[in-house]
């Protein structure tokens, strides 16, 4: 195994594989990609798995089948970064060096940030599409009525709209199974609006009204008591209620507790420890990069992208799709001409918001939360992607997975 690479990539997720594949096409020198995972998952489909409308097995492929030919796969974890010496250490104390580094390890979960979450997650009636979507589907199927609580932590998470998607699909299932008439569906979030893009928010509020969902804004999840089935929240200054329902509420000092009969949450998310402890991290312990070039703010031969990057936009695969060509262009020009390219990332991200079985809204936006729909959608006869449409559901369930495995993972820009 080589110990020195012209370009070393940390992480073989969406970002890492795409960068490796595109660099290989640019005939860059030796490329290494370091990741211990044996399996690569198409996680955007886990929302559909949690709603019983997608096969979990189809979201997984062997990592060895996705590593581009000619790229060396180091199947180890990173334990320490020393960008001052252009080196890193693996978990078995091996040292690797590089001329250029691409950092794309994704994020990791820190369940300790919500008291009681670690012992309750993916057991009983507490579930998460982020960690075990098959368990989520069991919980939804077994729900017999009462309070169905959907919530999320105060940390950044993958695709901020995902905790809503499963709620909308669950409501649809509850209606079909006949338990909705005995149920209250509640969405509790620390935010002050249903979505940050105005056009999308208007559509989602119509969905909320149609589905008779109770919204609780300004609710910061602090702890979960799985035995008593209570989720405890601190209230922010932006606290407000919409479409209020009769719930069983308790108080404990400044905290309020909501009793639930099922709970779905996203886990608190943080950067991997080796990033947090490295000179690459900012004050919030995410990787500091220039928002346009994706270059490290401290080390010019280092680039970061994907979920680990401290960017004021949503952490999604769609964002990575736009970030990769910019990183590759900058990296190639830096290697060959010792200068950066002219391409700039505008913060584009996208959140496919499934609102029912067979309906979806596509939220596409930039750093300023401007609604920026892809012109290609007109080829699908979709005039306004901020409105629910069955063709967008087809995009989510069939077209996007195909593009992911057959185009993006092979280094093509889509």
Short mmCIF file of C-alpha atoms in Angstrom, two decimals:
data_model
loop_
_atom_site.label_atom_id
_atom_site.label_comp_id
_atom_site.label_asym_id
_atom_site.label_seq_id
_atom_site.Cartn_x
_atom_site.Cartn_y
_atom_site.Cartn_z
CA UNK A 1 0.00 0.00 0.00
CA UNK A 2 1.22 3.49 -0.85
CA UNK A 3 1.88 5.87 2.02
CA UNK A 4 2.09 9.06 -0.08
CA UNK A 5 -0.51 10.37 -2.53
CA UNK A 6 -0.75 13.38 -4.76
CA UNK A 7 -4.40 13.65 -3.67
CA UNK A 8 -5.76 11.93 -0.59
CA UNK A 9 -9.52 11.90 -0.03
CA UNK A 10 -11.06 11.29 3.40
CA UNK A 11 -14.46 9.65 3.11
CA UNK A 12 -16.04 7.37 0.49
CA UNK A 13 -19.55 8.77 0.74
CA UNK A 14 -21.27 10.74 -2.02
CA UNK A 15 -18.69 13.55 -2.00
CA UNK A 16 -15.58 11.39 -1.75
CA UNK A 17 -16.56 8.95 -4.50
CA UNK A 18 -17.62 11.73 -6.86
CA UNK A 19 -14.41 13.71 -6.32
CA UNK A 20 -12.28 10.58 -6.83
CA UNK A 21 -14.11 9.64 -10.03
CA UNK A 22 -13.86 13.15 -11.50
CA UNK A 23 -10.19 13.55 -10.55
CA UNK A 24 -9.42 10.23 -12.21
CA UNK A 25 -10.95 11.53 -15.44
CA UNK A 26 -8.72 14.63 -15.17
CA UNK A 27 -5.66 12.36 -15.11
CA UNK A 28 -4.44 13.56 -11.74
CA UNK A 29 -1.52 11.54 -10.29
CA UNK A 30 -1.87 9.05 -7.44
CA UNK A 31 -5.25 9.21 -5.67
CA UNK A 32 -6.11 7.52 -2.39
CA UNK A 33 -9.48 7.36 -0.66
CA UNK A 34 -9.68 6.39 3.00
CA UNK A 35 -12.85 4.97 4.55
CA UNK A 36 -13.41 1.87 6.73
CA UNK A 37 -17.00 1.20 5.59
CA UNK A 38 -17.69 -1.97 3.63
CA UNK A 39 -21.10 -0.76 2.44
CA UNK A 40 -22.19 2.43 0.69
CA UNK A 41 -25.79 3.56 1.27
CA UNK A 42 -28.10 5.74 -0.79
CA UNK A 43 -29.55 7.42 2.28
CA UNK A 44 -32.07 9.75 0.58
CA UNK A 45 -34.29 6.68 0.00
CA UNK A 46 -34.45 5.92 3.74
CA UNK A 47 -37.43 8.26 4.09
CA UNK A 48 -39.31 5.97 1.72
CA UNK A 49 -38.03 2.86 3.53
CA UNK A 50 -39.42 4.26 6.79
CA UNK A 51 -42.79 4.64 5.10
CA UNK A 52 -42.83 1.10 3.72
CA UNK A 53 -42.52 2.09 0.06
CA UNK A 54 -38.85 1.29 -0.75
CA UNK A 55 -36.70 -1.81 -0.19
CA UNK A 56 -33.90 -1.10 2.30
CA UNK A 57 -31.64 -3.65 0.57
CA UNK A 58 -31.78 -1.59 -2.62
CA UNK A 59 -30.20 1.36 -0.81
CA UNK A 60 -26.96 -0.56 -0.16
CA UNK A 61 -24.08 -1.57 -2.42
CA UNK A 62 -20.61 -2.99 -1.64
CA UNK A 63 -18.10 -0.16 -1.31
CA UNK A 64 -15.53 -2.08 -3.36
CA UNK A 65 -17.83 -1.85 -6.39
CA UNK A 66 -17.95 1.96 -6.19
CA UNK A 67 -14.29 2.88 -5.68
CA UNK A 68 -13.13 4.18 -9.11
CA UNK A 69 -10.58 2.03 -10.92
CA UNK A 70 -7.05 3.28 -10.35
CA UNK A 71 -7.93 4.87 -7.00
CA UNK A 72 -6.38 3.14 -4.00
CA UNK A 73 -8.87 2.37 -1.23
CA UNK A 74 -7.41 2.49 2.29
CA UNK A 75 -10.04 0.64 4.32
CA UNK A 76 -9.20 2.27 7.63
CA UNK A 77 -10.47 5.06 9.86
CA UNK A 78 -8.68 8.37 10.38
CA UNK A 79 -7.65 9.08 13.96
CA UNK A 80 -5.60 12.26 13.67
CA UNK A 81 -4.93 15.05 11.16
CA UNK A 82 -1.76 17.14 10.92
CA UNK A 83 -2.26 19.49 7.96
CA UNK A 84 0.86 21.44 8.90
CA UNK A 85 2.87 18.34 7.97
CA UNK A 86 0.53 17.23 5.16
CA UNK A 87 -0.11 13.99 6.99
CA UNK A 88 -2.74 11.97 8.83
CA UNK A 89 -2.75 8.93 11.06
CA UNK A 90 -5.06 5.95 10.74
CA UNK A 91 -6.64 4.13 13.67
CA UNK A 92 -3.86 1.52 13.53
CA UNK A 93 -1.20 4.26 13.80
CA UNK A 94 -0.16 4.19 10.17
CA UNK A 95 0.97 7.54 8.77
CA UNK A 96 -0.13 8.72 5.31
CA UNK A 97 1.10 11.85 3.56
CA UNK A 98 -0.26 13.88 0.67
CA UNK A 99 0.31 16.88 -1.57
CA UNK A 100 -3.39 17.79 -1.55
CA UNK A 101 -6.17 16.72 0.79
CA UNK A 102 -9.93 16.52 0.19
CA UNK A 103 -11.94 16.23 3.40
CA UNK A 104 -15.37 14.62 2.98
CA UNK A 105 -15.99 12.27 5.92
CA UNK A 106 -19.61 13.35 6.38
CA UNK A 107 -20.94 13.82 9.88
CA UNK A 108 -21.44 11.57 12.88
CA UNK A 109 -24.06 11.30 15.59
CA UNK A 110 -23.62 12.34 19.21
CA UNK A 111 -26.63 10.88 21.02
CA UNK A 112 -25.32 12.18 24.36
CA UNK A 113 -26.48 15.68 23.37
CA UNK A 114 -30.07 14.64 24.12
CA UNK A 115 -30.36 12.94 27.51
CA UNK A 116 -31.95 9.51 27.28
CA UNK A 117 -31.74 9.28 23.50
CA UNK A 118 -28.96 6.70 23.36
CA UNK A 119 -30.87 4.09 25.36
CA UNK A 120 -34.21 4.76 23.66
CA UNK A 121 -33.37 5.23 19.97
CA UNK A 122 -34.55 2.46 17.63
CA UNK A 123 -36.25 0.60 20.46
CA UNK A 124 -39.92 0.46 21.37
CA UNK A 125 -41.85 3.42 19.96
CA UNK A 126 -38.83 5.73 19.51
CA UNK A 127 -37.53 5.64 15.95
CA UNK A 128 -35.40 7.45 13.39
CA UNK A 129 -35.14 7.12 9.62
CA UNK A 130 -31.55 8.34 9.99
CA UNK A 131 -30.44 5.25 11.90
CA UNK A 132 -32.95 2.42 11.33
CA UNK A 133 -35.68 3.17 8.79
CA UNK A 134 -36.99 -0.40 8.93
CA UNK A 135 -37.74 0.10 12.64
CA UNK A 136 -39.51 3.36 11.79
CA UNK A 137 -41.86 1.50 9.47
CA UNK A 138 -42.64 -1.05 12.21
CA UNK A 139 -43.42 1.76 14.66
CA UNK A 140 -45.74 3.48 12.16
CA UNK A 141 -47.51 0.20 11.39
CA UNK A 142 -47.92 -0.63 15.10
CA UNK A 143 -49.24 2.83 16.08
CA UNK A 144 -52.78 2.43 17.42
CA UNK A 145 -53.55 6.08 18.10
CA UNK A 146 -52.65 8.77 20.62
CA UNK A 147 -49.88 11.35 20.16
CA UNK A 148 -47.48 10.84 17.26
CA UNK A 149 -44.61 13.23 17.96
CA UNK A 150 -42.13 14.18 15.24
CA UNK A 151 -39.14 16.24 16.31
CA UNK A 152 -35.49 17.07 15.75
CA UNK A 153 -32.42 18.27 17.68
CA UNK A 154 -30.97 21.78 17.68
CA UNK A 155 -27.78 20.71 15.86
CA UNK A 156 -27.38 20.75 12.06
CA UNK A 157 -28.75 17.54 10.52
CA UNK A 158 -28.75 15.85 7.13
CA UNK A 159 -31.53 17.38 5.03
CA UNK A 160 -33.38 19.63 7.45
CA UNK A 161 -36.72 18.74 5.86
CA UNK A 162 -36.39 14.99 6.45
CA UNK A 163 -38.08 14.95 9.90
CA UNK A 164 -41.16 16.43 8.20
CA UNK A 165 -41.27 14.04 5.25
CA UNK A 166 -41.82 10.94 7.36
CA UNK A 167 -44.51 12.77 9.33
CA UNK A 168 -46.51 13.54 6.18
CA UNK A 169 -46.23 9.94 5.00
CA UNK A 170 -47.11 8.60 8.46
CA UNK A 171 -50.27 10.74 8.50
CA UNK A 172 -51.25 9.23 5.18
CA UNK A 173 -50.77 5.72 6.57
CA UNK A 174 -52.66 6.55 9.78
CA UNK A 175 -55.59 7.75 7.67
CA UNK A 176 -55.63 4.57 5.60
CA UNK A 177 -55.31 2.30 8.66
CA UNK A 178 -58.13 4.13 10.47
CA UNK A 179 -56.13 5.27 13.52
CA UNK A 180 -55.89 8.96 12.59
CA UNK A 181 -59.30 9.79 14.07
CA UNK A 182 -57.90 8.80 17.48
CA UNK A 183 -54.58 10.60 17.00
CA UNK A 184 -52.82 13.93 17.33
CA UNK A 185 -49.88 14.48 14.99
CA UNK A 186 -47.34 16.94 16.39
CA UNK A 187 -44.23 18.52 14.88
CA UNK A 188 -41.93 20.15 17.48
CA UNK A 189 -38.88 22.05 16.21
CA UNK A 190 -36.47 24.65 17.53
CA UNK A 191 -37.02 26.73 14.38
CA UNK A 192 -39.57 29.49 14.00
CA UNK A 193 -40.95 28.54 10.56
CA UNK A 194 -41.87 25.31 8.78
CA UNK A 195 -39.23 25.97 6.07
CA UNK A 196 -36.81 28.78 5.30
CA UNK A 197 -37.82 29.30 1.65
CA UNK A 198 -41.03 31.36 1.40
CA UNK A 199 -42.61 29.59 -1.58
CA UNK A 200 -41.97 26.16 -0.05
CA UNK A 201 -43.21 27.24 3.38
CA UNK A 202 -46.53 28.38 1.87
CA UNK A 203 -47.05 24.98 0.26
CA UNK A 204 -46.08 23.09 3.42
CA UNK A 205 -48.46 25.13 5.58
CA UNK A 206 -51.24 24.08 3.21
CA UNK A 207 -50.13 20.47 3.70
CA UNK A 208 -50.12 20.97 7.49
CA UNK A 209 -53.67 22.33 7.33
CA UNK A 210 -54.89 19.51 5.11
CA UNK A 211 -53.39 16.89 7.40
CA UNK A 212 -54.46 18.67 10.62
CA UNK A 213 -50.95 18.71 12.09
CA UNK A 214 -50.11 20.62 15.27
CA UNK A 215 -46.91 22.70 14.99
CA UNK A 216 -44.83 23.71 18.00
CA UNK A 217 -42.05 26.16 17.10
CA UNK A 218 -39.19 27.23 19.39
CA UNK A 219 -39.02 23.81 21.08
CA UNK A 220 -35.45 22.73 21.83
CA UNK A 221 -35.27 18.98 22.50
CA UNK A 222 -33.32 18.32 25.71
CA UNK A 223 -34.15 14.81 26.92
CA UNK A 224 -36.32 11.77 26.27
CA UNK A 225 -37.85 9.60 28.98
CA UNK A 226 -38.68 6.46 27.03
CA UNK A 227 -40.19 4.66 30.05
CA UNK A 228 -42.73 7.40 30.75
CA UNK A 229 -42.88 8.33 27.05
CA UNK A 230 -42.17 12.01 27.58
CA UNK A 231 -40.03 14.30 25.40
CA UNK A 232 -38.69 17.32 27.30
CA UNK A 233 -38.08 20.70 25.69
CA UNK A 234 -36.66 24.10 26.57
CA UNK A 235 -38.64 26.93 25.00
CA UNK A 236 -36.89 29.51 22.84
CA UNK A 237 -37.83 33.14 22.34
CA UNK A 238 -39.46 32.15 19.03
CA UNK A 239 -41.85 29.74 20.76
CA UNK A 240 -45.29 29.61 19.15
CA UNK A 241 -48.07 27.11 18.55
CA UNK A 242 -50.15 26.48 15.44
CA UNK A 243 -53.30 24.38 15.09
CA UNK A 244 -53.16 23.49 18.78
CA UNK A 245 -54.33 20.11 20.04
CA UNK A 246 -55.12 18.77 23.48
CA UNK A 247 -51.91 17.08 24.59
CA UNK A 248 -50.76 15.70 27.89
CA UNK A 249 -48.16 18.29 28.97
CA UNK A 250 -45.98 18.35 32.08
CA UNK A 251 -43.57 20.95 33.49
CA UNK A 252 -40.23 20.50 35.23
CA UNK A 253 -38.65 23.86 36.02
CA UNK A 254 -38.12 25.65 32.72
CA UNK A 255 -38.73 22.48 30.71
CA UNK A 256 -42.03 21.29 29.29
CA UNK A 257 -42.71 17.61 28.64
CA UNK A 258 -44.90 16.26 25.84
CA UNK A 259 -46.30 12.76 26.34
CA UNK A 260 -46.11 10.62 23.20
CA UNK A 261 -47.28 7.24 21.93
CA UNK A 262 -44.66 7.21 19.19
CA UNK A 263 -41.71 9.50 18.55
CA UNK A 264 -39.57 10.05 15.47
CA UNK A 265 -36.45 12.19 15.66
CA UNK A 266 -33.23 12.95 13.86
CA UNK A 267 -30.14 12.28 15.97
CA UNK A 268 -27.92 15.21 17.05
CA UNK A 269 -25.15 15.57 14.49
CA UNK A 270 -21.53 16.70 14.82
CA UNK A 271 -18.33 16.58 12.79
CA UNK A 272 -16.13 13.49 13.30
CA UNK A 273 -13.83 13.82 16.32
CA UNK A 274 -10.64 13.93 14.22
CA UNK A 275 -12.05 17.03 12.51
CA UNK A 276 -13.18 18.66 15.75
CA UNK A 277 -9.71 18.17 17.24
CA UNK A 278 -7.83 19.38 14.15
CA UNK A 279 -6.64 22.81 12.99
CA UNK A 280 -9.22 22.55 10.20
CA UNK A 281 -12.15 23.14 12.57
CA UNK A 282 -13.89 26.44 13.25
CA UNK A 283 -15.29 27.55 16.62
CA UNK A 284 -18.37 25.38 16.10
CA UNK A 285 -16.13 22.36 15.44
CA UNK A 286 -17.12 21.96 11.77
CA UNK A 287 -14.54 22.27 8.99
CA UNK A 288 -13.89 25.90 8.06
CA UNK A 289 -13.89 26.46 4.29
CA UNK A 290 -14.31 29.39 1.96
CA UNK A 291 -18.01 29.44 1.09
CA UNK A 292 -17.38 29.88 -2.65
CA UNK A 293 -14.20 27.90 -3.39
CA UNK A 294 -14.53 25.17 -0.68
CA UNK A 295 -10.82 25.70 0.11
CA UNK A 296 -9.74 25.43 3.73
CA UNK A 297 -9.49 28.87 5.32
CA UNK A 298 -6.16 27.88 6.90
CA UNK A 299 -4.44 25.43 4.53
CA UNK A 300 -4.50 26.21 0.78
CA UNK A 301 -3.77 22.61 -0.27
CA UNK A 302 -6.83 21.32 1.62
CA UNK A 303 -10.47 21.38 0.46
CA UNK A 304 -13.59 20.34 2.33
CA UNK A 305 -17.11 19.60 1.11
CA UNK A 306 -20.28 17.74 1.97
CA UNK A 307 -21.81 17.43 5.41
CA UNK A 308 -18.58 18.17 7.31
CA UNK A 309 -18.15 21.63 5.77
CA UNK A 310 -19.26 24.69 7.76
CA UNK A 311 -21.51 26.17 5.10
CA UNK A 312 -24.71 28.17 5.69
CA UNK A 313 -26.82 25.83 3.57
CA UNK A 314 -28.56 22.47 3.97
CA UNK A 315 -26.46 19.31 4.24
CA UNK A 316 -27.78 17.26 1.32
CA UNK A 317 -26.57 15.09 -1.53
CA UNK A 318 -27.92 17.72 -3.92
CA UNK A 319 -25.57 20.29 -2.38
CA UNK A 320 -22.66 17.89 -2.87
CA UNK A 321 -23.67 17.45 -6.51
CA UNK A 322 -22.95 21.15 -7.05
CA UNK A 323 -19.92 21.36 -4.76
CA UNK A 324 -17.90 18.54 -6.36
CA UNK A 325 -17.24 20.16 -9.79
CA UNK A 326 -16.04 23.33 -8.04
CA UNK A 327 -13.64 21.46 -5.75
CA UNK A 328 -12.33 19.37 -8.65
CA UNK A 329 -11.82 22.43 -10.88
CA UNK A 330 -10.01 24.31 -8.13
CA UNK A 331 -7.87 21.32 -7.22
CA UNK A 332 -6.82 20.53 -10.78
CA UNK A 333 -5.90 24.15 -11.51
CA UNK A 334 -4.00 24.36 -8.22
CA UNK A 335 -2.02 21.24 -9.11
CA UNK A 336 -1.29 22.24 -12.72
CA UNK A 337 -1.18 26.05 -12.61
CA UNK A 338 -0.83 26.91 -8.90
CA UNK A 339 -4.00 28.99 -9.03
CA UNK A 340 -7.68 28.49 -8.24
CA UNK A 341 -10.38 28.18 -10.88
CA UNK A 342 -13.11 30.73 -11.52
CA UNK A 343 -16.10 28.56 -10.53
CA UNK A 344 -17.89 29.52 -7.31
CA UNK A 345 -20.42 27.66 -5.16
CA UNK A 346 -23.58 29.73 -4.53
CA UNK A 347 -24.88 27.59 -1.68
CA UNK A 348 -27.24 25.54 -3.85
CA UNK A 349 -29.00 22.78 -1.99
CA UNK A 350 -32.16 20.84 -2.56
CA UNK A 351 -34.63 19.05 -0.33
CA UNK A 352 -37.17 16.73 -1.96
CA UNK A 353 -40.12 17.12 0.44
CA UNK A 354 -42.45 14.14 0.14
CA UNK A 355 -45.90 15.28 1.28
CA UNK A 356 -47.97 12.14 0.59
CA UNK A 357 -47.62 8.75 -1.03
CA UNK A 358 -47.42 9.91 -4.64
CA UNK A 359 -46.82 13.65 -4.06
CA UNK A 360 -43.71 15.75 -3.57
CA UNK A 361 -42.43 19.32 -3.49
CA UNK A 362 -38.85 20.08 -4.55
CA UNK A 363 -37.19 22.81 -2.50
CA UNK A 364 -34.14 24.17 -4.34
CA UNK A 365 -32.39 27.19 -2.86
CA UNK A 366 -29.10 29.06 -2.43
CA UNK A 367 -27.24 30.76 0.44
CA UNK A 368 -29.85 33.53 0.55
CA UNK A 369 -32.79 31.09 0.59
CA UNK A 370 -33.79 32.19 -2.91
CA UNK A 371 -35.99 29.61 -4.61
CA UNK A 372 -33.84 28.35 -7.53
CA UNK A 373 -35.69 25.60 -9.46
CA UNK A 374 -33.72 23.59 -12.01
CA UNK A 375 -34.77 24.51 -15.57
CA UNK A 376 -34.52 20.80 -16.47
CA UNK A 377 -37.72 20.18 -14.50
CA UNK A 378 -39.66 21.67 -17.40
CA UNK A 379 -38.62 18.58 -19.39
CA UNK A 380 -40.72 16.61 -16.87
CA UNK A 381 -43.68 18.95 -17.55
CA UNK A 382 -43.35 20.48 -14.09
CA UNK A 383 -44.14 24.21 -14.18
CA UNK A 384 -43.75 24.97 -10.48
CA UNK A 385 -41.74 22.60 -8.25
CA UNK A 386 -42.79 24.54 -5.14
CA UNK A 387 -46.22 22.90 -5.53
CA UNK A 388 -47.05 19.24 -4.91
CA UNK A 389 -46.80 17.07 -8.01
CA UNK A 390 -46.93 13.35 -8.74
CA UNK A 391 -44.09 13.64 -11.26
CA UNK A 392 -41.82 14.90 -8.48
CA UNK A 393 -42.65 11.73 -6.53
CA UNK A 394 -41.53 9.71 -9.55
CA UNK A 395 -38.33 11.76 -9.59
CA UNK A 396 -37.70 10.93 -5.91
CA UNK A 397 -38.52 7.24 -6.03
CA UNK A 398 -37.15 6.20 -9.42
CA UNK A 399 -35.12 8.82 -11.30
CA UNK A 400 -32.87 10.17 -8.53
CA UNK A 401 -31.68 6.71 -7.35
CA UNK A 402 -30.87 5.81 -10.97
CA UNK A 403 -28.92 9.03 -11.50
CA UNK A 404 -27.09 8.50 -8.23
CA UNK A 405 -25.80 4.98 -8.91
CA UNK A 406 -25.28 5.30 -12.67
CA UNK A 407 -24.16 8.90 -13.14
CA UNK A 408 -23.02 10.64 -9.94
CA UNK A 409 -21.08 7.67 -8.58
CA UNK A 410 -19.27 7.44 -11.91
CA UNK A 411 -18.15 11.05 -11.83
CA UNK A 412 -20.71 12.56 -14.17
CA UNK A 413 -22.23 15.96 -13.48
CA UNK A 414 -26.03 15.76 -13.43
#
